[in-house]
């Protein structure tokens, strides 16, 4: 079964043509959460990095990111970062200390033995708050910055599809590849 990767415009245009032809089909949406250090503050564009400037500093895109203030990364198990600590680099760190979790969204439709799909990533939204925390490194009742990640809004996960299309969210999708068409 061949797989055809499309961009958003191609995917929506293919669906529109299928509707005009009167074909019957089902659009599947698969959402998976990842935290594999694919995204971090060093690789973000300046507009997105502005959301992290309370905690971090960098010289330019793809340059090393340093902590401006001590903060706790609540999403990653309460990981503590000190002032001046190298928290992310686009190339130098083997194990990035700070990564941004994201959802991988895949839209697919199976038609005539082929699968057309469109995939994109939606980053979690950072939330920076000041909380009273205690610990070995902080002492008792110290105020510290805390970085939390909130899932992206549902509007970010959806694409503009033609009217009349129902999207099914799938939890476990198994792709069967038919190698008989290669002979």
mmCIF file of C-alpha atoms in Angstrom:
data_model
loop_
_atom_site.group_PDB
_atom_site.id
_atom_site.type_symbol
_atom_site.label_atom_id
_atom_site.label_comp_id
_atom_site.label_asym_id
_atom_site.label_seq_id
_atom_site.Cartn_x
_atom_site.Cartn_y
_atom_site.Cartn_z
ATOM 1 C CA UNK A 1 0.000 0.000 0.000
ATOM 2 C CA UNK A 2 1.744 3.211 -1.118
ATOM 3 C CA UNK A 3 2.033 6.208 1.209
ATOM 4 C CA UNK A 4 1.770 9.739 -0.186
ATOM 5 C CA UNK A 5 2.960 12.554 2.055
ATOM 6 C CA UNK A 6 1.216 15.862 1.374
ATOM 7 C CA UNK A 7 1.474 19.379 2.656
ATOM 8 C CA UNK A 8 -1.682 20.925 4.134
ATOM 9 C CA UNK A 9 -2.853 22.516 0.890
ATOM 10 C CA UNK A 10 -2.408 19.294 -1.120
ATOM 11 C CA UNK A 11 -4.174 17.229 1.542
ATOM 12 C CA UNK A 12 -7.216 19.531 1.697
ATOM 13 C CA UNK A 13 -7.339 19.765 -2.107
ATOM 14 C CA UNK A 14 -7.312 15.953 -2.409
ATOM 15 C CA UNK A 15 -10.215 15.750 0.069
ATOM 16 C CA UNK A 16 -12.152 18.385 -1.857
ATOM 17 C CA UNK A 17 -11.705 16.415 -5.091
ATOM 18 C CA UNK A 18 -12.829 13.193 -3.406
ATOM 19 C CA UNK A 19 -15.985 14.954 -2.182
ATOM 20 C CA UNK A 20 -16.720 16.264 -5.692
ATOM 21 C CA UNK A 21 -16.256 12.751 -7.144
ATOM 22 C CA UNK A 22 -18.723 11.311 -4.644
ATOM 23 C CA UNK A 23 -16.192 8.892 -3.143
ATOM 24 C CA UNK A 24 -16.707 7.517 0.354
ATOM 25 C CA UNK A 25 -13.754 7.851 2.705
ATOM 26 C CA UNK A 26 -12.794 8.343 6.334
ATOM 27 C CA UNK A 27 -10.313 10.955 7.599
ATOM 28 C CA UNK A 28 -8.282 9.766 10.593
ATOM 29 C CA UNK A 29 -6.400 12.004 13.013
ATOM 30 C CA UNK A 30 -3.707 10.498 15.190
ATOM 31 C CA UNK A 31 -2.159 12.511 18.020
ATOM 32 C CA UNK A 32 0.983 11.298 19.785
ATOM 33 C CA UNK A 33 2.939 13.088 22.471
ATOM 34 C CA UNK A 34 6.734 13.321 22.179
ATOM 35 C CA UNK A 35 9.514 14.709 24.351
ATOM 36 C CA UNK A 36 12.554 13.562 22.402
ATOM 37 C CA UNK A 37 14.565 16.830 22.454
ATOM 38 C CA UNK A 38 13.647 17.584 18.838
ATOM 39 C CA UNK A 39 12.668 21.087 19.938
ATOM 40 C CA UNK A 40 14.367 23.365 22.436
ATOM 41 C CA UNK A 41 14.801 27.097 23.067
ATOM 42 C CA UNK A 42 17.991 27.318 20.980
ATOM 43 C CA UNK A 43 16.193 26.378 17.761
ATOM 44 C CA UNK A 44 13.074 28.526 18.236
ATOM 45 C CA UNK A 45 12.557 31.659 16.124
ATOM 46 C CA UNK A 46 12.905 34.970 17.976
ATOM 47 C CA UNK A 47 9.123 35.512 18.221
ATOM 48 C CA UNK A 48 8.676 32.181 20.043
ATOM 49 C CA UNK A 49 11.830 32.538 22.142
ATOM 50 C CA UNK A 50 10.408 35.781 23.579
ATOM 51 C CA UNK A 51 8.111 33.592 25.720
ATOM 52 C CA UNK A 52 11.212 32.164 27.470
ATOM 53 C CA UNK A 53 13.173 35.425 27.927
ATOM 54 C CA UNK A 54 12.158 35.697 31.592
ATOM 55 C CA UNK A 55 14.221 32.566 32.260
ATOM 56 C CA UNK A 56 16.784 32.311 29.465
ATOM 57 C CA UNK A 57 19.046 34.314 27.222
ATOM 58 C CA UNK A 58 20.767 33.687 23.894
ATOM 59 C CA UNK A 59 22.600 35.725 21.274
ATOM 60 C CA UNK A 60 20.809 34.463 18.157
ATOM 61 C CA UNK A 61 18.837 31.558 16.723
ATOM 62 C CA UNK A 62 20.765 28.259 17.009
ATOM 63 C CA UNK A 63 23.137 29.673 19.619
ATOM 64 C CA UNK A 64 23.624 28.382 23.148
ATOM 65 C CA UNK A 65 20.882 29.213 25.658
ATOM 66 C CA UNK A 66 21.852 30.113 29.238
ATOM 67 C CA UNK A 67 19.656 30.441 32.315
ATOM 68 C CA UNK A 68 19.185 34.060 33.460
ATOM 69 C CA UNK A 69 17.605 33.172 36.798
ATOM 70 C CA UNK A 70 17.402 29.956 38.790
ATOM 71 C CA UNK A 71 14.297 28.050 37.774
ATOM 72 C CA UNK A 72 12.622 24.674 38.076
ATOM 73 C CA UNK A 73 11.402 22.733 35.047
ATOM 74 C CA UNK A 74 8.251 21.195 36.569
ATOM 75 C CA UNK A 75 7.372 19.183 33.460
ATOM 76 C CA UNK A 76 10.652 17.245 33.534
ATOM 77 C CA UNK A 77 10.434 16.031 37.108
ATOM 78 C CA UNK A 78 11.317 19.275 38.884
ATOM 79 C CA UNK A 79 14.731 19.650 37.255
ATOM 80 C CA UNK A 80 16.569 22.664 38.754
ATOM 81 C CA UNK A 81 18.625 25.052 36.580
ATOM 82 C CA UNK A 82 21.063 27.575 38.074
ATOM 83 C CA UNK A 83 22.031 31.045 36.827
ATOM 84 C CA UNK A 84 24.439 30.868 33.893
ATOM 85 C CA UNK A 85 23.835 27.165 33.303
ATOM 86 C CA UNK A 86 23.911 25.978 29.708
ATOM 87 C CA UNK A 87 20.336 24.710 29.299
ATOM 88 C CA UNK A 88 20.168 24.091 25.538
ATOM 89 C CA UNK A 89 22.318 24.225 22.453
ATOM 90 C CA UNK A 90 21.384 23.306 18.905
ATOM 91 C CA UNK A 91 24.577 21.290 18.370
ATOM 92 C CA UNK A 92 26.904 21.049 21.385
ATOM 93 C CA UNK A 93 24.987 19.154 24.083
ATOM 94 C CA UNK A 94 24.693 15.402 23.759
ATOM 95 C CA UNK A 95 21.909 15.423 26.350
ATOM 96 C CA UNK A 96 19.917 18.665 26.222
ATOM 97 C CA UNK A 97 18.900 19.749 29.676
ATOM 98 C CA UNK A 98 15.816 21.600 28.485
ATOM 99 C CA UNK A 99 13.481 20.358 25.774
ATOM 100 C CA UNK A 100 10.003 21.345 24.678
ATOM 101 C CA UNK A 101 7.366 18.585 24.526
ATOM 102 C CA UNK A 102 5.097 18.472 21.485
ATOM 103 C CA UNK A 103 2.203 16.648 19.871
ATOM 104 C CA UNK A 104 2.761 14.969 16.506
ATOM 105 C CA UNK A 105 -0.511 15.292 14.560
ATOM 106 C CA UNK A 106 -1.121 13.039 11.545
ATOM 107 C CA UNK A 107 -4.155 13.342 9.296
ATOM 108 C CA UNK A 108 -4.646 10.465 6.873
ATOM 109 C CA UNK A 109 -7.160 9.127 4.395
ATOM 110 C CA UNK A 110 -7.096 5.700 2.703
ATOM 111 C CA UNK A 111 -8.341 5.766 -0.879
ATOM 112 C CA UNK A 112 -7.954 3.225 -3.674
ATOM 113 C CA UNK A 113 -5.323 1.213 -1.782
ATOM 114 C CA UNK A 114 -3.144 4.240 -1.026
ATOM 115 C CA UNK A 115 -2.764 6.393 2.054
ATOM 116 C CA UNK A 116 -2.547 10.160 1.792
ATOM 117 C CA UNK A 117 -1.305 11.831 4.955
ATOM 118 C CA UNK A 118 -0.349 15.200 6.338
ATOM 119 C CA UNK A 119 1.697 15.496 9.541
ATOM 120 C CA UNK A 120 2.831 18.438 11.664
ATOM 121 C CA UNK A 121 4.078 19.181 15.182
ATOM 122 C CA UNK A 122 2.328 21.367 17.788
ATOM 123 C CA UNK A 123 4.579 22.586 20.619
ATOM 124 C CA UNK A 124 3.320 22.783 24.187
ATOM 125 C CA UNK A 125 2.781 26.298 25.573
ATOM 126 C CA UNK A 126 5.206 27.460 28.278
ATOM 127 C CA UNK A 127 3.856 28.949 31.491
ATOM 128 C CA UNK A 128 6.247 30.730 33.863
ATOM 129 C CA UNK A 129 5.134 31.324 37.436
ATOM 130 C CA UNK A 130 6.841 32.200 40.717
ATOM 131 C CA UNK A 131 6.204 29.707 43.501
ATOM 132 C CA UNK A 132 7.352 29.146 47.040
ATOM 133 C CA UNK A 133 9.467 25.974 47.095
ATOM 134 C CA UNK A 134 11.721 24.195 49.576
ATOM 135 C CA UNK A 135 14.650 21.903 48.877
ATOM 136 C CA UNK A 136 18.322 21.178 49.405
ATOM 137 C CA UNK A 137 19.505 23.771 46.895
ATOM 138 C CA UNK A 138 16.802 26.334 47.662
ATOM 139 C CA UNK A 139 16.525 26.262 51.426
ATOM 140 C CA UNK A 140 13.204 26.554 53.191
ATOM 141 C CA UNK A 141 10.378 28.572 51.628
ATOM 142 C CA UNK A 142 12.307 30.270 48.803
ATOM 143 C CA UNK A 143 10.563 31.979 45.895
ATOM 144 C CA UNK A 144 11.684 30.540 42.570
ATOM 145 C CA UNK A 145 10.595 30.656 38.914
ATOM 146 C CA UNK A 146 8.801 27.515 37.762
ATOM 147 C CA UNK A 147 8.448 26.532 34.100
ATOM 148 C CA UNK A 148 5.376 24.471 33.229
ATOM 149 C CA UNK A 149 4.176 23.250 29.855
ATOM 150 C CA UNK A 150 0.484 23.279 28.959
ATOM 151 C CA UNK A 151 -0.872 21.248 26.024
ATOM 152 C CA UNK A 152 -1.623 23.276 22.891
ATOM 153 C CA UNK A 153 -5.180 24.432 22.302
ATOM 154 C CA UNK A 154 -7.501 22.318 20.154
ATOM 155 C CA UNK A 155 -7.559 25.023 17.438
ATOM 156 C CA UNK A 156 -3.822 24.468 16.872
ATOM 157 C CA UNK A 157 -4.354 20.720 16.359
ATOM 158 C CA UNK A 158 -7.047 21.139 13.689
ATOM 159 C CA UNK A 159 -6.701 22.025 10.031
ATOM 160 C CA UNK A 160 -9.344 23.730 7.871
ATOM 161 C CA UNK A 161 -11.159 20.896 6.116
ATOM 162 C CA UNK A 162 -14.078 21.227 3.688
ATOM 163 C CA UNK A 163 -17.578 21.184 5.182
ATOM 164 C CA UNK A 164 -19.161 17.797 5.631
ATOM 165 C CA UNK A 165 -15.984 15.937 6.587
ATOM 166 C CA UNK A 166 -15.980 14.122 9.894
ATOM 167 C CA UNK A 167 -12.591 13.441 11.451
ATOM 168 C CA UNK A 168 -12.109 10.332 13.577
ATOM 169 C CA UNK A 169 -9.475 10.440 16.313
ATOM 170 C CA UNK A 170 -7.625 7.128 16.392
ATOM 171 C CA UNK A 171 -5.650 5.908 19.373
ATOM 172 C CA UNK A 172 -3.806 2.965 17.826
ATOM 173 C CA UNK A 173 -3.347 2.959 14.088
ATOM 174 C CA UNK A 174 -1.634 0.026 12.396
ATOM 175 C CA UNK A 175 -0.257 0.595 8.916
ATOM 176 C CA UNK A 176 -0.214 -2.493 6.745
ATOM 177 C CA UNK A 177 2.257 -2.288 3.900
ATOM 178 C CA UNK A 178 1.366 -4.474 0.947
ATOM 179 C CA UNK A 179 4.570 -5.486 -0.839
ATOM 180 C CA UNK A 180 2.724 -7.396 -3.595
ATOM 181 C CA UNK A 181 2.341 -4.189 -5.604
ATOM 182 C CA UNK A 182 6.150 -3.994 -5.972
ATOM 183 C CA UNK A 183 6.292 -7.055 -8.265
#
